[in-house]
Short mmCIF file of C-alpha atoms in Angstrom, two decimals:
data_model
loop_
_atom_site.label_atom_id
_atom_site.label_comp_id
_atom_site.label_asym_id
_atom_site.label_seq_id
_atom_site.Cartn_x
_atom_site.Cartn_y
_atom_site.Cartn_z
CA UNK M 1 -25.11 100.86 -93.67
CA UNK M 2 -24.54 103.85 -95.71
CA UNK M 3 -24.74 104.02 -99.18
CA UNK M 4 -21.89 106.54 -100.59
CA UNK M 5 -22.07 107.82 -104.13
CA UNK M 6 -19.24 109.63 -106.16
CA UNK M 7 -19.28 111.62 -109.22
CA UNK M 8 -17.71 111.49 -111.56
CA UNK M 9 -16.86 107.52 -111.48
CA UNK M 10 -13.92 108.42 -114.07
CA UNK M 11 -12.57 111.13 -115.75
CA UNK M 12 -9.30 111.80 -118.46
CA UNK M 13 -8.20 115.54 -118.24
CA UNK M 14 -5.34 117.80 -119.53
CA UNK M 15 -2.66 118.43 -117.68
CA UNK M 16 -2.99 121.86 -116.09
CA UNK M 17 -6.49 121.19 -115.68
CA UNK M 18 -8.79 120.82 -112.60
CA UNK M 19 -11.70 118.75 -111.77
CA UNK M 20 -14.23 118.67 -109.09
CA UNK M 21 -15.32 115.17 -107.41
CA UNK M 22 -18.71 115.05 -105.35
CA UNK M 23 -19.51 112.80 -102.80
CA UNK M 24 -22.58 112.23 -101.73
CA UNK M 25 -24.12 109.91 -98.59
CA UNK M 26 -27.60 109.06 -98.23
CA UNK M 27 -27.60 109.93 -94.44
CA UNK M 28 -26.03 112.41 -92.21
CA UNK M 29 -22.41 111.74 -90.98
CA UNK M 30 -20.05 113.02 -88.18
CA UNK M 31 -16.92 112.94 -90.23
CA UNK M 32 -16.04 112.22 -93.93
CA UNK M 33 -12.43 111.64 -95.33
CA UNK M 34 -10.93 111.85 -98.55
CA UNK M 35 -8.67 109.13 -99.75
CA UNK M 36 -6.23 108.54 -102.76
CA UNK M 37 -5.23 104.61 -104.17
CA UNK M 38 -2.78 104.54 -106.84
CA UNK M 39 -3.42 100.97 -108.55
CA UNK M 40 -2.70 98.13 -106.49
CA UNK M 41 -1.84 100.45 -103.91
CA UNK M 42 -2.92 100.92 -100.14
CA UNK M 43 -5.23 104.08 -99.42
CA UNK M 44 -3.81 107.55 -98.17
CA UNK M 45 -5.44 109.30 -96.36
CA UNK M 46 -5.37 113.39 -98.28
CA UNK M 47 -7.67 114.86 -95.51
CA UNK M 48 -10.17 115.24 -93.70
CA UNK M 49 -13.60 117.72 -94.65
CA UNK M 50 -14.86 119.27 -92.00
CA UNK M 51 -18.38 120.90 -92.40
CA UNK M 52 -18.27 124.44 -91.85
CA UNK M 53 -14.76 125.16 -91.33
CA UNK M 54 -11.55 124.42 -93.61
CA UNK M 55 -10.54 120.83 -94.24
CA UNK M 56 -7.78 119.30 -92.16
CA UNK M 57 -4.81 117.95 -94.72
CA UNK M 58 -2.21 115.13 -93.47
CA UNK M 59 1.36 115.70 -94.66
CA UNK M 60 2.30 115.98 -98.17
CA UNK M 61 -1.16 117.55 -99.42
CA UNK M 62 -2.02 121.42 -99.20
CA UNK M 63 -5.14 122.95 -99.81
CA UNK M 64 -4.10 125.10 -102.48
CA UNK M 65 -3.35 121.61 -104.57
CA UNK M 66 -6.81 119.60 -102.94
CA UNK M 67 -9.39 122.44 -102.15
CA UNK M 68 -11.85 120.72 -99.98
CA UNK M 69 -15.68 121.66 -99.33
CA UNK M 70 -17.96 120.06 -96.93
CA UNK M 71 -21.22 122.47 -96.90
CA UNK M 72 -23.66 120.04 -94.47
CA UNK M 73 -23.70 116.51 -93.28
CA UNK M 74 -24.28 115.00 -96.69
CA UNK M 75 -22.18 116.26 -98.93
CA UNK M 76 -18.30 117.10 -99.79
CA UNK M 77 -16.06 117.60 -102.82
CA UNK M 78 -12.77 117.64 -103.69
CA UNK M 79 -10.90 119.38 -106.46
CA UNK M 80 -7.35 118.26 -107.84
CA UNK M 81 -6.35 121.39 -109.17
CA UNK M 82 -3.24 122.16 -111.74
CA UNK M 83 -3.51 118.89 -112.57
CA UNK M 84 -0.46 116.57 -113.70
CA UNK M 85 0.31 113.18 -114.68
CA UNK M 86 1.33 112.43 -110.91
CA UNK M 87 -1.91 113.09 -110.33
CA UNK M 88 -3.15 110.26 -112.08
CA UNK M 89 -5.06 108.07 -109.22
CA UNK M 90 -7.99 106.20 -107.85
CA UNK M 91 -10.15 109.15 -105.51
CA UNK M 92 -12.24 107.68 -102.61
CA UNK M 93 -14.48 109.23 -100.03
CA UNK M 94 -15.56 108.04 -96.70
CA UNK M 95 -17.68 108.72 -94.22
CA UNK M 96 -18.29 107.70 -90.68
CA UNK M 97 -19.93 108.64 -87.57
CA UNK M 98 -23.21 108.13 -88.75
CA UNK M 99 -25.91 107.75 -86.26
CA UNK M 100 -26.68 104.37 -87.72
CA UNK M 101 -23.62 102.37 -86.59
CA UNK M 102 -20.53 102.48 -84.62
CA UNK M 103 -18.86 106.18 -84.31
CA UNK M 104 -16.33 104.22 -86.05
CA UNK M 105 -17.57 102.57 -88.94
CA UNK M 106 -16.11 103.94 -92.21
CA UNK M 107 -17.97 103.39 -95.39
CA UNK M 108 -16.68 103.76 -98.85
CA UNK M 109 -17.80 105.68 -101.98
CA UNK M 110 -16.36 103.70 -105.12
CA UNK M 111 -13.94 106.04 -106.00
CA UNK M 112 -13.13 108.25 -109.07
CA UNK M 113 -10.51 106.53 -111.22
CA UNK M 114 -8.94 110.35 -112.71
CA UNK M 115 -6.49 110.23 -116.07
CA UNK M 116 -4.43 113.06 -115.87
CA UNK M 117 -2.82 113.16 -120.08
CA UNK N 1 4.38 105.62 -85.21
CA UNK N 2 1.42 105.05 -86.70
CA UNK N 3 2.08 102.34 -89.48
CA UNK N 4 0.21 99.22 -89.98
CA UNK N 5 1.94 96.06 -91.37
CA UNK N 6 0.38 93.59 -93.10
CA UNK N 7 1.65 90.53 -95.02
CA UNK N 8 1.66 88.27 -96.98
CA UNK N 9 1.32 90.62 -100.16
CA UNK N 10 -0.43 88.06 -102.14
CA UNK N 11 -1.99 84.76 -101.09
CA UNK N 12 -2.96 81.74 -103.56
CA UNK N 13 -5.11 79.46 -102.26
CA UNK N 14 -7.24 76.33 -103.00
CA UNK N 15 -11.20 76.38 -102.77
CA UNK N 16 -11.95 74.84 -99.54
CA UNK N 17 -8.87 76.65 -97.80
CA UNK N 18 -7.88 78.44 -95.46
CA UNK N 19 -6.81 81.93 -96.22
CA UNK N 20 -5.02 84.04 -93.15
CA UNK N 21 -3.74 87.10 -93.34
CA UNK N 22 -1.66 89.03 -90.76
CA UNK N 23 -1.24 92.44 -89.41
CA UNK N 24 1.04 94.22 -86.91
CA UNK N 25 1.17 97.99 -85.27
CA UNK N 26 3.28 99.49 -83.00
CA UNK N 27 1.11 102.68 -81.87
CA UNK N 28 -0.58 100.83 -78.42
CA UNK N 29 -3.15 103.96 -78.47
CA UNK N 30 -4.97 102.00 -81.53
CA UNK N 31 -8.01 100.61 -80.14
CA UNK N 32 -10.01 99.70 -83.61
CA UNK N 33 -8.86 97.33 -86.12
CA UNK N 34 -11.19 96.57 -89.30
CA UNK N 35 -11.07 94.80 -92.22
CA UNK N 36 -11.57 95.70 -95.38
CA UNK N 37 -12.37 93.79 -98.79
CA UNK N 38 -12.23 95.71 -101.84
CA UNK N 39 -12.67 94.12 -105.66
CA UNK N 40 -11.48 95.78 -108.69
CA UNK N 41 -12.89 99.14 -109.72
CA UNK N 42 -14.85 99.21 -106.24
CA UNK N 43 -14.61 101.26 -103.06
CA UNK N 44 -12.81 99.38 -99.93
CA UNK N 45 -16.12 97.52 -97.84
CA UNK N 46 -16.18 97.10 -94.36
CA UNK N 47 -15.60 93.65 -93.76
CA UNK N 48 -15.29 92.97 -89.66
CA UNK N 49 -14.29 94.90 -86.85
CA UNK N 50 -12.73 94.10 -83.63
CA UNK N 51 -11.91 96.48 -80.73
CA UNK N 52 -9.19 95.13 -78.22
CA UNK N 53 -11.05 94.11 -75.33
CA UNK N 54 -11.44 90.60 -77.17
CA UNK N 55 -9.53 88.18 -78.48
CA UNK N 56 -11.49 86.79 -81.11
CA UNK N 57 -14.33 87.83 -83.34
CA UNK N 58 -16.02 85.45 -86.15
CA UNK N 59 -19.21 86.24 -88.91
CA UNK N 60 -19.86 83.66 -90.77
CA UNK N 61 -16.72 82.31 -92.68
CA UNK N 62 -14.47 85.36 -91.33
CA UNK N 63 -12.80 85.49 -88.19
CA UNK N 64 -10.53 88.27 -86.68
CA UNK N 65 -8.11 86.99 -83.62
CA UNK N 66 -6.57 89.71 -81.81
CA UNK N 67 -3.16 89.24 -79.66
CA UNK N 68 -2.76 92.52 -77.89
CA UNK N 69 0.37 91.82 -75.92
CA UNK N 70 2.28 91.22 -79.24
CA UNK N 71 0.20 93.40 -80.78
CA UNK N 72 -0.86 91.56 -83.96
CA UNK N 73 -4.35 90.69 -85.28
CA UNK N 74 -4.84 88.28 -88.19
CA UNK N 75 -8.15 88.02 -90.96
CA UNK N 76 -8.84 83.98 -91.30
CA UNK N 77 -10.90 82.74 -93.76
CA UNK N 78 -12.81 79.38 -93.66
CA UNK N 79 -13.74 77.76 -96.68
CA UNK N 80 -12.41 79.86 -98.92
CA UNK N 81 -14.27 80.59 -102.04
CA UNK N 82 -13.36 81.86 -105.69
CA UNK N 83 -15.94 84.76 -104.74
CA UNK N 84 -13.70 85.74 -102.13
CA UNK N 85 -10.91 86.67 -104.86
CA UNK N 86 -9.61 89.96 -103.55
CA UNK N 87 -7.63 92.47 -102.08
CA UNK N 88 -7.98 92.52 -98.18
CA UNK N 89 -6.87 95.75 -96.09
CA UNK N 90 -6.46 95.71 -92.25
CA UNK N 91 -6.48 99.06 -90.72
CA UNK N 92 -6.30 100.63 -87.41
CA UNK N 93 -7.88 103.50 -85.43
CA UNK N 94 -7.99 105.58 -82.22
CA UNK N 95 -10.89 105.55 -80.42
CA UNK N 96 -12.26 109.46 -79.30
CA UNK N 97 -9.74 110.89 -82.63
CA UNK N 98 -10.79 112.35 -85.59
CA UNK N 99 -11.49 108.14 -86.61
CA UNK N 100 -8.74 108.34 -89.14
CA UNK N 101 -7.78 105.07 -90.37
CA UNK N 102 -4.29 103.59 -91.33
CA UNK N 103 -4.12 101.13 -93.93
CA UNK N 104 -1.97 98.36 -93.89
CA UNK N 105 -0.05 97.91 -97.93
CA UNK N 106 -3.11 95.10 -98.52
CA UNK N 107 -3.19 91.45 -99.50
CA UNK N 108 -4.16 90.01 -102.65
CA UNK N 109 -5.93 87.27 -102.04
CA UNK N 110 -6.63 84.61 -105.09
CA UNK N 111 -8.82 81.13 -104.32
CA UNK N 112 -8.59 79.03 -107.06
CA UNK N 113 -11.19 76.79 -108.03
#
Protein backbone atom coordinates (compact mmCIF):
# COMPACT_ATOMS: atom_id res chain seq x y z
CA UNK A 1 0.00 0.00 0.00
CA UNK A 2 0.81 3.57 -0.13
CA UNK A 3 2.36 5.40 2.39
CA UNK A 4 0.79 9.14 2.54
CA UNK A 5 2.54 11.87 4.44
CA UNK A 6 1.10 15.37 5.49
CA UNK A 7 2.67 18.45 6.62
CA UNK A 8 2.13 20.14 8.82
CA UNK A 9 0.61 17.34 11.35
CA UNK A 10 -0.89 20.46 13.39
CA UNK A 11 -0.98 23.92 13.32
CA UNK A 12 -2.76 27.03 15.67
CA UNK A 13 -3.17 30.23 13.46
CA UNK A 14 -4.85 33.70 13.67
CA UNK A 15 -7.87 34.25 12.42
CA UNK A 16 -7.56 35.97 9.05
CA UNK A 17 -4.69 33.94 8.42
CA UNK A 18 -3.86 31.22 5.80
CA UNK A 19 -1.92 28.10 5.82
CA UNK A 20 -0.68 25.74 3.29
CA UNK A 21 -0.97 21.75 3.90
CA UNK A 22 1.29 19.35 1.69
CA UNK A 23 0.62 16.00 0.93
CA UNK A 24 2.88 13.87 -0.18
CA UNK A 25 2.64 9.89 -1.51
CA UNK A 26 5.50 7.75 -1.98
CA UNK A 27 4.18 6.49 -5.42
CA UNK A 28 2.36 7.86 -8.31
CA UNK A 29 -1.52 8.06 -8.11
CA UNK A 30 -4.50 8.49 -10.54
CA UNK A 31 -6.55 10.65 -8.28
CA UNK A 32 -6.05 12.30 -4.82
CA UNK A 33 -8.88 13.92 -2.65
CA UNK A 34 -8.96 16.29 0.01
CA UNK A 35 -11.03 15.64 3.05
CA UNK A 36 -12.19 17.63 6.22
CA UNK A 37 -13.26 15.68 9.89
CA UNK A 38 -14.46 17.91 12.49
CA UNK A 39 -13.86 15.78 15.84
CA UNK A 40 -15.83 12.80 16.13
CA UNK A 41 -17.18 13.59 12.91
CA UNK A 42 -17.57 11.63 9.51
CA UNK A 43 -15.19 12.85 6.57
CA UNK A 44 -16.33 15.42 3.79
CA UNK A 45 -15.23 15.24 1.01
CA UNK A 46 -13.82 19.42 0.01
CA UNK A 47 -12.54 18.28 -3.48
CA UNK A 48 -10.91 16.72 -5.61
CA UNK A 49 -6.99 17.85 -7.10
CA UNK A 50 -6.59 17.23 -10.33
CA UNK A 51 -2.96 17.38 -11.74
CA UNK A 52 -2.63 19.88 -14.28
CA UNK A 53 -5.88 21.48 -14.40
CA UNK A 54 -8.04 23.27 -11.54
CA UNK A 55 -9.35 21.18 -8.66
CA UNK A 56 -12.93 19.97 -8.77
CA UNK A 57 -14.87 21.34 -5.37
CA UNK A 58 -18.22 19.48 -4.08
CA UNK A 59 -20.88 21.86 -2.78
CA UNK A 60 -20.33 24.22 -0.05
CA UNK A 61 -16.44 24.79 -0.76
CA UNK A 62 -15.04 27.35 -3.46
CA UNK A 63 -11.70 27.69 -4.56
CA UNK A 64 -11.23 31.10 -3.59
CA UNK A 65 -11.74 29.76 0.28
CA UNK A 66 -9.59 26.07 -0.47
CA UNK A 67 -7.05 26.91 -3.32
CA UNK A 68 -5.98 23.55 -4.46
CA UNK A 69 -2.59 22.52 -6.31
CA UNK A 70 -1.74 19.20 -7.67
CA UNK A 71 1.63 19.84 -9.82
CA UNK A 72 2.46 15.80 -10.71
CA UNK A 73 1.40 12.45 -9.49
CA UNK A 74 2.97 12.80 -6.08
CA UNK A 75 2.16 15.71 -4.69
CA UNK A 76 -0.86 18.25 -3.74
CA UNK A 77 -1.64 21.01 -1.25
CA UNK A 78 -4.26 22.71 0.07
CA UNK A 79 -4.58 26.17 1.53
CA UNK A 80 -7.45 27.34 4.00
CA UNK A 81 -7.29 30.81 3.33
CA UNK A 82 -8.97 33.88 5.48
CA UNK A 83 -9.00 31.68 8.04
CA UNK A 84 -11.73 31.59 10.94
CA UNK A 85 -12.66 29.76 13.91
CA UNK A 86 -15.18 27.63 11.68
CA UNK A 87 -12.35 26.63 10.16
CA UNK A 88 -11.07 24.88 12.98
CA UNK A 89 -10.84 21.00 11.71
CA UNK A 90 -9.06 17.77 11.18
CA UNK A 91 -7.47 18.05 7.15
CA UNK A 92 -6.96 14.65 5.38
CA UNK A 93 -5.65 13.69 2.01
CA UNK A 94 -6.17 10.66 -0.05
CA UNK A 95 -5.10 9.14 -2.81
CA UNK A 96 -6.09 6.31 -5.04
CA UNK A 97 -5.63 4.83 -8.33
CA UNK A 98 -2.30 3.82 -7.79
CA UNK A 99 -0.88 1.25 -10.03
CA UNK A 100 -0.24 -0.90 -7.02
CA UNK A 101 -3.80 -1.89 -6.04
CA UNK A 102 -7.34 -1.67 -6.98
CA UNK A 103 -8.31 1.67 -9.13
CA UNK A 104 -10.27 1.97 -6.08
CA UNK A 105 -8.34 1.71 -3.11
CA UNK A 106 -8.15 4.99 -1.13
CA UNK A 107 -5.34 5.50 1.26
CA UNK A 108 -5.10 8.04 3.96
CA UNK A 109 -2.54 10.71 4.97
CA UNK A 110 -2.99 11.31 8.88
CA UNK A 111 -4.41 14.48 8.63
CA UNK A 112 -3.56 18.07 9.82
CA UNK A 113 -5.41 18.80 13.05
CA UNK A 114 -5.57 23.11 12.20
CA UNK A 115 -6.51 25.64 15.37
CA UNK A 116 -7.94 28.51 13.92
CA UNK A 117 -7.76 31.33 17.42
CA UNK B 1 -29.08 10.35 -3.30
CA UNK B 2 -25.93 9.56 -2.42
CA UNK B 3 -25.95 9.14 1.49
CA UNK B 4 -24.62 6.28 3.38
CA UNK B 5 -26.23 5.19 6.73
CA UNK B 6 -24.60 3.58 9.23
CA UNK B 7 -25.56 2.66 12.82
CA UNK B 8 -25.22 1.91 15.70
CA UNK B 9 -23.26 5.23 16.64
CA UNK B 10 -21.38 3.61 19.36
CA UNK B 11 -20.96 -0.06 20.23
CA UNK B 12 -19.68 -1.50 23.75
CA UNK B 13 -18.65 -4.73 23.70
CA UNK B 14 -17.01 -7.57 25.73
CA UNK B 15 -13.50 -9.12 24.70
CA UNK B 16 -14.34 -12.25 23.00
CA UNK B 17 -17.48 -10.59 21.21
CA UNK B 18 -18.95 -10.03 18.52
CA UNK B 19 -19.00 -6.54 17.21
CA UNK B 20 -21.41 -5.80 13.94
CA UNK B 21 -21.95 -2.86 12.50
CA UNK B 22 -24.47 -1.91 9.77
CA UNK B 23 -24.76 0.19 6.76
CA UNK B 24 -27.47 1.15 4.23
CA UNK B 25 -27.54 3.28 0.71
CA UNK B 26 -30.05 4.06 -1.51
CA UNK B 27 -27.94 5.15 -4.76
CA UNK B 28 -28.08 1.32 -6.63
CA UNK B 29 -25.17 2.82 -9.03
CA UNK B 30 -22.70 2.18 -5.86
CA UNK B 31 -20.73 -0.74 -6.71
CA UNK B 32 -17.75 -0.41 -3.90
CA UNK B 33 -18.25 -0.53 -0.30
CA UNK B 34 -15.05 -0.37 2.11
CA UNK B 35 -14.35 -0.21 5.46
CA UNK B 36 -12.52 1.93 7.24
CA UNK B 37 -10.83 1.90 10.85
CA UNK B 38 -9.43 4.99 12.05
CA UNK B 39 -7.85 5.55 15.87
CA UNK B 40 -7.45 8.82 17.43
CA UNK B 41 -5.18 11.43 15.89
CA UNK B 42 -4.73 8.97 12.77
CA UNK B 43 -5.81 9.03 9.14
CA UNK B 44 -8.98 6.64 8.25
CA UNK B 45 -7.13 2.90 7.08
CA UNK B 46 -8.49 0.77 4.65
CA UNK B 47 -9.87 -1.99 6.40
CA UNK B 48 -11.86 -4.51 3.73
CA UNK B 49 -13.50 -4.07 0.60
CA UNK B 50 -16.30 -5.75 -1.06
CA UNK B 51 -17.73 -5.09 -4.56
CA UNK B 52 -21.40 -6.40 -5.11
CA UNK B 53 -21.01 -9.37 -7.09
CA UNK B 54 -20.58 -11.29 -3.63
CA UNK B 55 -22.24 -11.79 -0.77
CA UNK B 56 -19.71 -12.24 1.70
CA UNK B 57 -16.09 -11.35 2.19
CA UNK B 58 -13.91 -12.39 5.44
CA UNK B 59 -9.82 -11.56 6.43
CA UNK B 60 -8.98 -12.84 9.28
CA UNK B 61 -11.33 -11.75 12.22
CA UNK B 62 -13.33 -9.23 9.79
CA UNK B 63 -16.03 -10.12 7.65
CA UNK B 64 -18.16 -7.89 5.27
CA UNK B 65 -21.77 -9.55 4.20
CA UNK B 66 -23.37 -7.79 1.48
CA UNK B 67 -27.36 -7.99 0.82
CA UNK B 68 -27.81 -6.20 -2.46
CA UNK B 69 -31.53 -6.57 -2.89
CA UNK B 70 -32.09 -4.64 0.42
CA UNK B 71 -29.22 -2.93 -0.15
CA UNK B 72 -27.37 -3.13 3.18
CA UNK B 73 -23.86 -4.43 4.01
CA UNK B 74 -22.73 -4.99 7.60
CA UNK B 75 -18.71 -5.01 9.20
CA UNK B 76 -18.69 -8.22 11.77
CA UNK B 77 -16.10 -8.69 13.98
CA UNK B 78 -15.01 -12.06 15.55
CA UNK B 79 -13.30 -12.12 18.66
CA UNK B 80 -13.26 -8.84 19.38
CA UNK B 81 -10.24 -7.38 20.95
CA UNK B 82 -9.43 -4.19 23.18
CA UNK B 83 -6.94 -3.39 20.16
CA UNK B 84 -9.79 -3.14 18.02
CA UNK B 85 -11.10 0.03 20.12
CA UNK B 86 -12.18 2.39 17.39
CA UNK B 87 -14.09 4.32 15.16
CA UNK B 88 -15.26 2.23 12.05
CA UNK B 89 -16.49 4.08 8.72
CA UNK B 90 -18.36 2.23 5.88
CA UNK B 91 -18.32 4.03 2.67
CA UNK B 92 -19.47 3.63 -0.79
CA UNK B 93 -18.29 4.25 -4.38
CA UNK B 94 -19.06 4.18 -8.12
CA UNK B 95 -17.13 2.16 -10.09
CA UNK B 96 -15.62 4.10 -13.60
CA UNK B 97 -16.35 7.85 -11.39
CA UNK B 98 -14.00 10.11 -10.22
CA UNK B 99 -13.73 7.11 -7.03
CA UNK B 100 -15.21 9.58 -4.64
CA UNK B 101 -16.19 8.03 -1.51
CA UNK B 102 -19.25 8.68 0.84
CA UNK B 103 -18.84 8.16 4.37
CA UNK B 104 -21.30 6.80 6.46
CA UNK B 105 -21.56 9.24 10.23
CA UNK B 106 -19.07 6.22 11.76
CA UNK B 107 -19.28 3.87 14.71
CA UNK B 108 -17.45 3.99 17.79
CA UNK B 109 -16.58 0.90 18.63
CA UNK B 110 -15.25 0.14 22.43
CA UNK B 111 -14.20 -3.76 23.51
CA UNK B 112 -13.73 -3.90 26.93
CA UNK B 113 -11.41 -6.11 28.49
Amino acid sequence: SAVISQKPSRDICQRGTSLTIQCQVDSQVTMMFWYRQQPGQSLTLIATANQGSEATYESGFVIDKFPISRPNLTFSTLTVSNMSPEDSSIYLCSGSGAIWGSYNEQFFGPGTRLTVL
Amino acid sequence: QQQVKQSPQSLIVQKGGISIINCAYENTAFDYFPWYQQFPGKGPALLIAIRPDVSEKKEGRFTISFNKSAKQFSLHIMDSQPGDSATYFCAASILGSARQLTFGSGTQLTVLP
